[in-house]
CSV table of N, CA and C in Angstrom, one decimal:
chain,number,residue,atom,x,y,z
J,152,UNK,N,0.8,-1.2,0.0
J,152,UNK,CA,0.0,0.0,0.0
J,152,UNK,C,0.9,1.3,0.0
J,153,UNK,N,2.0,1.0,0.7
J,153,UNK,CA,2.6,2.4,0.9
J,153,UNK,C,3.5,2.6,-0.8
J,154,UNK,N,3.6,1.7,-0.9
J,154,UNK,CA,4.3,1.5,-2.3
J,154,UNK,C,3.4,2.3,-3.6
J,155,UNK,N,2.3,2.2,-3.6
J,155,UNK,CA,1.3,2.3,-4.4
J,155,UNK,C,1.1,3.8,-4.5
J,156,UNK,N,0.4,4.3,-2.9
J,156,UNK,CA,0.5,5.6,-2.3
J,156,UNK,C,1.7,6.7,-2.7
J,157,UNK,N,2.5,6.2,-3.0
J,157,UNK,CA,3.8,7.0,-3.0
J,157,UNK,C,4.2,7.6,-4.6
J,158,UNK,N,3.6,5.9,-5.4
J,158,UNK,CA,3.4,6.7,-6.6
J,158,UNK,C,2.6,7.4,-7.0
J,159,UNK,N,1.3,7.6,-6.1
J,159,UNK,CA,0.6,8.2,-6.5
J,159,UNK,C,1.1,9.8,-6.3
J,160,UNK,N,1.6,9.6,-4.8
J,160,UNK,CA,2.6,10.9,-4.6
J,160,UNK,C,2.9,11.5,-5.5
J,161,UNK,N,3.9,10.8,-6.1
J,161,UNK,CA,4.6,11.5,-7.1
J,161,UNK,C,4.4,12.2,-7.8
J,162,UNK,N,3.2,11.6,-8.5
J,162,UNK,CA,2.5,12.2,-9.6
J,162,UNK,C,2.2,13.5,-9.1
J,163,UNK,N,1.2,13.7,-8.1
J,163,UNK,CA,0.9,14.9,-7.3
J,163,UNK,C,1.8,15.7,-7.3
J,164,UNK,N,3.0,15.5,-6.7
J,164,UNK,CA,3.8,16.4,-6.4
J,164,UNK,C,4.7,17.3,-7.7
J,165,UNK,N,4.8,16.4,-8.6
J,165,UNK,CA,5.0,17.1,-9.8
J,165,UNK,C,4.0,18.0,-10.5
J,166,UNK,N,2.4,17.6,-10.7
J,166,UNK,CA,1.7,18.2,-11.0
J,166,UNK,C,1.5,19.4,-9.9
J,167,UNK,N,1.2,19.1,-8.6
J,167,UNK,CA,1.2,20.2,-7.9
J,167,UNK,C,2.2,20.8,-6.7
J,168,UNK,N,3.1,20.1,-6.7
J,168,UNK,CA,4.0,20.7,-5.3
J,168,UNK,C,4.0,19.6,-4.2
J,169,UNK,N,4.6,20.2,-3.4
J,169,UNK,CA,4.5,18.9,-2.4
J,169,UNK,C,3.7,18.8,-1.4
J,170,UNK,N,3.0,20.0,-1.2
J,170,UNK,CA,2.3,20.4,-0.6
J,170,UNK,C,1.0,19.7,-0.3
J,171,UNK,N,0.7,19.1,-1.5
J,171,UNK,CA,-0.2,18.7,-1.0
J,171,UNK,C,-0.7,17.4,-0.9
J,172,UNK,N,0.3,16.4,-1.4
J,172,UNK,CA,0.2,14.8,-1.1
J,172,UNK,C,0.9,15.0,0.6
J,173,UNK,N,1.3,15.7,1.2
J,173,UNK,CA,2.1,15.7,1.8
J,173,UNK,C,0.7,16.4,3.3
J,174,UNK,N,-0.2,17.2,3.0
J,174,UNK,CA,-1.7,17.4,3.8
J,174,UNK,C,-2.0,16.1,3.6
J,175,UNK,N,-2.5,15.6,2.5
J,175,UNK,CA,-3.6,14.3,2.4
J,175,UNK,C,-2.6,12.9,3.3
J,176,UNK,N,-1.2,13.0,3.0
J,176,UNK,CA,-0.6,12.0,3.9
J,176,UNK,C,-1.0,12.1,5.3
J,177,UNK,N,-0.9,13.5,5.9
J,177,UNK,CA,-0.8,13.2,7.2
J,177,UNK,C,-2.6,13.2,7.7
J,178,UNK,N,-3.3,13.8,7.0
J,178,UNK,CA,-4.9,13.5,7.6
J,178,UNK,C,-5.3,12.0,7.4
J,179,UNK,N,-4.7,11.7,6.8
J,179,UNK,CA,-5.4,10.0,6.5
J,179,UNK,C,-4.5,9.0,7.8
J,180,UNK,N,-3.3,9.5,7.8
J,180,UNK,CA,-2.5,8.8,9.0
J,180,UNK,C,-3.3,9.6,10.4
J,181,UNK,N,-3.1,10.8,10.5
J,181,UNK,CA,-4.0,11.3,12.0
J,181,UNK,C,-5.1,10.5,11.9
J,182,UNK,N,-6.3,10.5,10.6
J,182,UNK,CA,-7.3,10.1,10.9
J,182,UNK,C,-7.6,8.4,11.5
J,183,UNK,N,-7.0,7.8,10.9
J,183,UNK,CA,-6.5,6.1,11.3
J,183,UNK,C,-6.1,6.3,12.7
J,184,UNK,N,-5.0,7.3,13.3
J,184,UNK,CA,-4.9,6.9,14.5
J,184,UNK,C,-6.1,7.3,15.3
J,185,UNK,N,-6.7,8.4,15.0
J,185,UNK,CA,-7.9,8.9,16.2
J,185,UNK,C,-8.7,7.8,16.1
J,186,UNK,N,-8.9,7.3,14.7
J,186,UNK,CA,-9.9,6.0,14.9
J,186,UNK,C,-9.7,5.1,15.5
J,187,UNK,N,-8.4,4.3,16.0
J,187,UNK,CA,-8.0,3.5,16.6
J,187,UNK,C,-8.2,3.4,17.5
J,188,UNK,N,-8.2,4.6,18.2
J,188,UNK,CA,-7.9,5.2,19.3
J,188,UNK,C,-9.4,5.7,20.3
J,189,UNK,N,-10.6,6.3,19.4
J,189,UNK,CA,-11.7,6.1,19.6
J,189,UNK,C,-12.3,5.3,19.8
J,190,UNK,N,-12.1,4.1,18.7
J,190,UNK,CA,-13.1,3.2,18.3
J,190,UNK,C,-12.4,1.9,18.8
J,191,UNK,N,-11.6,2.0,19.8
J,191,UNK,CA,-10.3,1.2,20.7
J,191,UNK,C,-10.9,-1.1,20.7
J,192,UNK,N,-12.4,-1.0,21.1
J,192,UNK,CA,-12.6,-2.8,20.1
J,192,UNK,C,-13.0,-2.9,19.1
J,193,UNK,N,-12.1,-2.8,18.0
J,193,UNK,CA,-12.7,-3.4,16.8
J,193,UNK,C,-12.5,-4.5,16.4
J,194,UNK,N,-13.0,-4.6,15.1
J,194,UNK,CA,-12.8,-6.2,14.6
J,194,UNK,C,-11.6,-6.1,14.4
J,195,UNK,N,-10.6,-7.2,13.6
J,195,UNK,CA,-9.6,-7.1,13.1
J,195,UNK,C,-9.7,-6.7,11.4
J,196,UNK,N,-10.9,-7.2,11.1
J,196,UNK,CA,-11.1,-6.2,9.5
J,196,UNK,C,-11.1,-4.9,9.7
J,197,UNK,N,-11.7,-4.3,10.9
J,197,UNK,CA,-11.6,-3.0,11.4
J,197,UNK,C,-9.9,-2.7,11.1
J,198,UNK,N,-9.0,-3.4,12.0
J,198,UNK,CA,-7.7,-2.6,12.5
J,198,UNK,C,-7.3,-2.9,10.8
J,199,UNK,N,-7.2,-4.2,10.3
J,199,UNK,CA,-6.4,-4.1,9.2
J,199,UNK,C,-6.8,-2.8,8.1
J,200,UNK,N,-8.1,-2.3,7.9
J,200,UNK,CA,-8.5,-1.4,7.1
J,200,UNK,C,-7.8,0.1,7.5
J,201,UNK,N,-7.9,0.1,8.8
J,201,UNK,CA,-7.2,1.4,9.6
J,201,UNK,C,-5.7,1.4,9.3
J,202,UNK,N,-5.1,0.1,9.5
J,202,UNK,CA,-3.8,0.9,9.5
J,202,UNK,C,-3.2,0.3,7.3
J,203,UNK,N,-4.2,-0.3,6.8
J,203,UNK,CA,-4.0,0.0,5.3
J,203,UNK,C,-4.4,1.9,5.3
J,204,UNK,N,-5.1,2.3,5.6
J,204,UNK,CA,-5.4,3.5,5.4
J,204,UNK,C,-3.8,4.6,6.3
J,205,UNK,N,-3.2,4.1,7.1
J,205,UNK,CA,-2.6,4.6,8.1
J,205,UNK,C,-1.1,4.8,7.0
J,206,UNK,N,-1.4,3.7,6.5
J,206,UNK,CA,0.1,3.6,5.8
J,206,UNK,C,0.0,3.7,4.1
J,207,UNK,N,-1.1,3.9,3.4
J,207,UNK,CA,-1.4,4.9,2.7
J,207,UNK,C,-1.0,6.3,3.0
J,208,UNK,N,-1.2,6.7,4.0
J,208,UNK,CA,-1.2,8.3,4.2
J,208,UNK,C,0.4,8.4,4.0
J,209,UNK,N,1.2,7.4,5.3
J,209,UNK,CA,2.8,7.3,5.2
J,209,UNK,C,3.6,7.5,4.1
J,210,UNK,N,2.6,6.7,2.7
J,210,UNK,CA,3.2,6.6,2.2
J,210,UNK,C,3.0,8.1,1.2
J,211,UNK,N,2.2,8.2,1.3
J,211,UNK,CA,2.2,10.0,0.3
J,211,UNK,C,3.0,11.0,1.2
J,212,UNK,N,2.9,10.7,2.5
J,212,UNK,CA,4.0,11.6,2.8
J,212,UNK,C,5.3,11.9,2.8
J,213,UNK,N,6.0,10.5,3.2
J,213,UNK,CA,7.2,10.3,3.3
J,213,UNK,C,8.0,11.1,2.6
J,214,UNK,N,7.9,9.9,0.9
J,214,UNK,CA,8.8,10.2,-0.2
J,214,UNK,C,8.4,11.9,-0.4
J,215,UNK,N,7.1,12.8,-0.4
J,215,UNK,CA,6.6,14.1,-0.7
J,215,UNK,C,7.8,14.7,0.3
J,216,UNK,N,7.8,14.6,1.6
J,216,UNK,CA,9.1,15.0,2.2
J,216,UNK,C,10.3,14.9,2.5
J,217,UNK,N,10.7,13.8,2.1
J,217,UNK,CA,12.2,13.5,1.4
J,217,UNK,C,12.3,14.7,0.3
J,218,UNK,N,11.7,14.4,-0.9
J,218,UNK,CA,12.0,15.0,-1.9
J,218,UNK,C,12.0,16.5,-1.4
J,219,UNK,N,11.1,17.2,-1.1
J,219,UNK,CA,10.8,18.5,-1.2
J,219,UNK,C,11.7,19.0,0.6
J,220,UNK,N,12.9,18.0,1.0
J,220,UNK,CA,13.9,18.7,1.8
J,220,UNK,C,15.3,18.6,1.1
J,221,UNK,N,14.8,17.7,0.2
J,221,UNK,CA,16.6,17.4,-0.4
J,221,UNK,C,16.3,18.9,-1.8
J,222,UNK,N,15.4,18.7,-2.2
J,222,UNK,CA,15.1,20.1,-2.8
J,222,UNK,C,15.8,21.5,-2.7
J,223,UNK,N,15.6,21.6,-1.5
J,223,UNK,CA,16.3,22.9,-0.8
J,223,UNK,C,17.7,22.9,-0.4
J,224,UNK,N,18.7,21.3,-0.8
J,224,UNK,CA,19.7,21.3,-0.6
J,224,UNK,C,20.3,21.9,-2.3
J,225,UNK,N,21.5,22.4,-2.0
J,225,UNK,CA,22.0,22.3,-3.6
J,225,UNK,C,22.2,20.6,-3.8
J,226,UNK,N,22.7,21.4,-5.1
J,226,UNK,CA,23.0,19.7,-6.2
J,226,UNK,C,24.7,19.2,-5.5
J,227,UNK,N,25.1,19.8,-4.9
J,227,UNK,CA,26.5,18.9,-4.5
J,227,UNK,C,26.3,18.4,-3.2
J,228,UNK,N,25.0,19.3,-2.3
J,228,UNK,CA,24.7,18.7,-1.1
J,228,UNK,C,24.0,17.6,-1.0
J,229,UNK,N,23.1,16.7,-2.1
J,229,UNK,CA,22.2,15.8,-1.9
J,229,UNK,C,22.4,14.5,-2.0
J,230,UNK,N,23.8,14.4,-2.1
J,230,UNK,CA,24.6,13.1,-1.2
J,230,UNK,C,24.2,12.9,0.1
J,231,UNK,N,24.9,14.2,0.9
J,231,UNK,CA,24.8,14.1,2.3
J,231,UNK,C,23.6,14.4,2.9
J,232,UNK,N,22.7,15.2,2.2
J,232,UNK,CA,21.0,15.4,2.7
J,232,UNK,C,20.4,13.9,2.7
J,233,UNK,N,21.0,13.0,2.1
J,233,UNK,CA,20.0,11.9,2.1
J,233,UNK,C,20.6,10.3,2.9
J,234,UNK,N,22.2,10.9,3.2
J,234,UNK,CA,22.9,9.9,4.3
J,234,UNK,C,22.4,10.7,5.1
J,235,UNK,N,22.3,11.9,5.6
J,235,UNK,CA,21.7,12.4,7.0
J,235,UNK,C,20.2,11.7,7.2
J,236,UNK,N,19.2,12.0,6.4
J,236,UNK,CA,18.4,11.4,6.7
J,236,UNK,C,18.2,10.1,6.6
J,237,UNK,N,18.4,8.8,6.0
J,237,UNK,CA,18.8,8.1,6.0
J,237,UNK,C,18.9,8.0,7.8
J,238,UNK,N,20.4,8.4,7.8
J,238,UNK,CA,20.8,8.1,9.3
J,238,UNK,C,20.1,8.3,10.1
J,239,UNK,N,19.7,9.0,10.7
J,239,UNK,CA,18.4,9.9,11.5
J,239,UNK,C,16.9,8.8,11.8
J,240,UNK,N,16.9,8.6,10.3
J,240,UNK,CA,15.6,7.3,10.4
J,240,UNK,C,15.6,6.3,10.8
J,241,UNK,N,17.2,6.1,10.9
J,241,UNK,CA,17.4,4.4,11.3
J,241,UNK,C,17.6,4.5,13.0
J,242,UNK,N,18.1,6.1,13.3
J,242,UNK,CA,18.4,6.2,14.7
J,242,UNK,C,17.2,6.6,15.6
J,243,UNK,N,16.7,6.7,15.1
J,243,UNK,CA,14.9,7.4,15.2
J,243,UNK,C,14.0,5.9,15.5
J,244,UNK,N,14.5,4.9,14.6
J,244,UNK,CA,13.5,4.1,14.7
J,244,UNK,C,14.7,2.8,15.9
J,245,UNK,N,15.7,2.9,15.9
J,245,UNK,CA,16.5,1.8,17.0
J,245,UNK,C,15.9,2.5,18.2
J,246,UNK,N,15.5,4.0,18.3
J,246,UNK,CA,15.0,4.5,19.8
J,246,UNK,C,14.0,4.1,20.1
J,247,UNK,N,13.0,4.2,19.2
J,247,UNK,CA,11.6,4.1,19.5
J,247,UNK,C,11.7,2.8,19.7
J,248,UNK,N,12.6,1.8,19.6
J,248,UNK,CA,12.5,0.2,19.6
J,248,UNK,C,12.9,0.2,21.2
J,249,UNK,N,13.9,1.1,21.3
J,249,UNK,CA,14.1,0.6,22.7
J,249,UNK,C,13.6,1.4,23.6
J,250,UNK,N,12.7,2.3,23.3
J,250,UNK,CA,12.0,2.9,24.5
J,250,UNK,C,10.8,2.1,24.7
């Protein structure tokens, strides 16, 4: 799903900016969590639909902001804009693992 989502991204973001695959990513991801979070016993067709929807949104966001930070790097910087993040994500996500 996020795979799919992301191309769809793309498309967006060329035709319009990043702007705005990059709103519709995160309301669909906020929205999936409030639902979870509201509607706390569901079925499991429930949760699986929520977080297909959850990671749909991920995925329009993500690549929409990768791209449109390495953007703002020059063209000799976007080696290291994308080992920085890169790094960052992997250190971001060993945290969250161990907290």
């Amino acid at each position: 799903m996020t795979a799919l989502m992301a191309a769809l991204a793309g498309k967006l973001l060329d035709k319009k900016g990043a702007r705005l695959p990059i709103i519709i990513g995160i309301i669909a991801s906020l929205t999936s969590l409030i639902l979870m979070n509201v509607l706390a016993p569901l079925s499991n067709l429930a949760i699986v639909l929520l977080y297909v929807l959850y990671y749909g949104g991920y995925g329009m966001c993500f690549g929409s902001l990768m791209t449109s930070g390495l953007i703002t790097l020059g063209k000799a910087s976007h080696a290291q804009g994308n080992a920085i993040f890169n790094t960052l994500q992997q250190f971001s996500g060993a945290l969250g693992t161990a907290l």
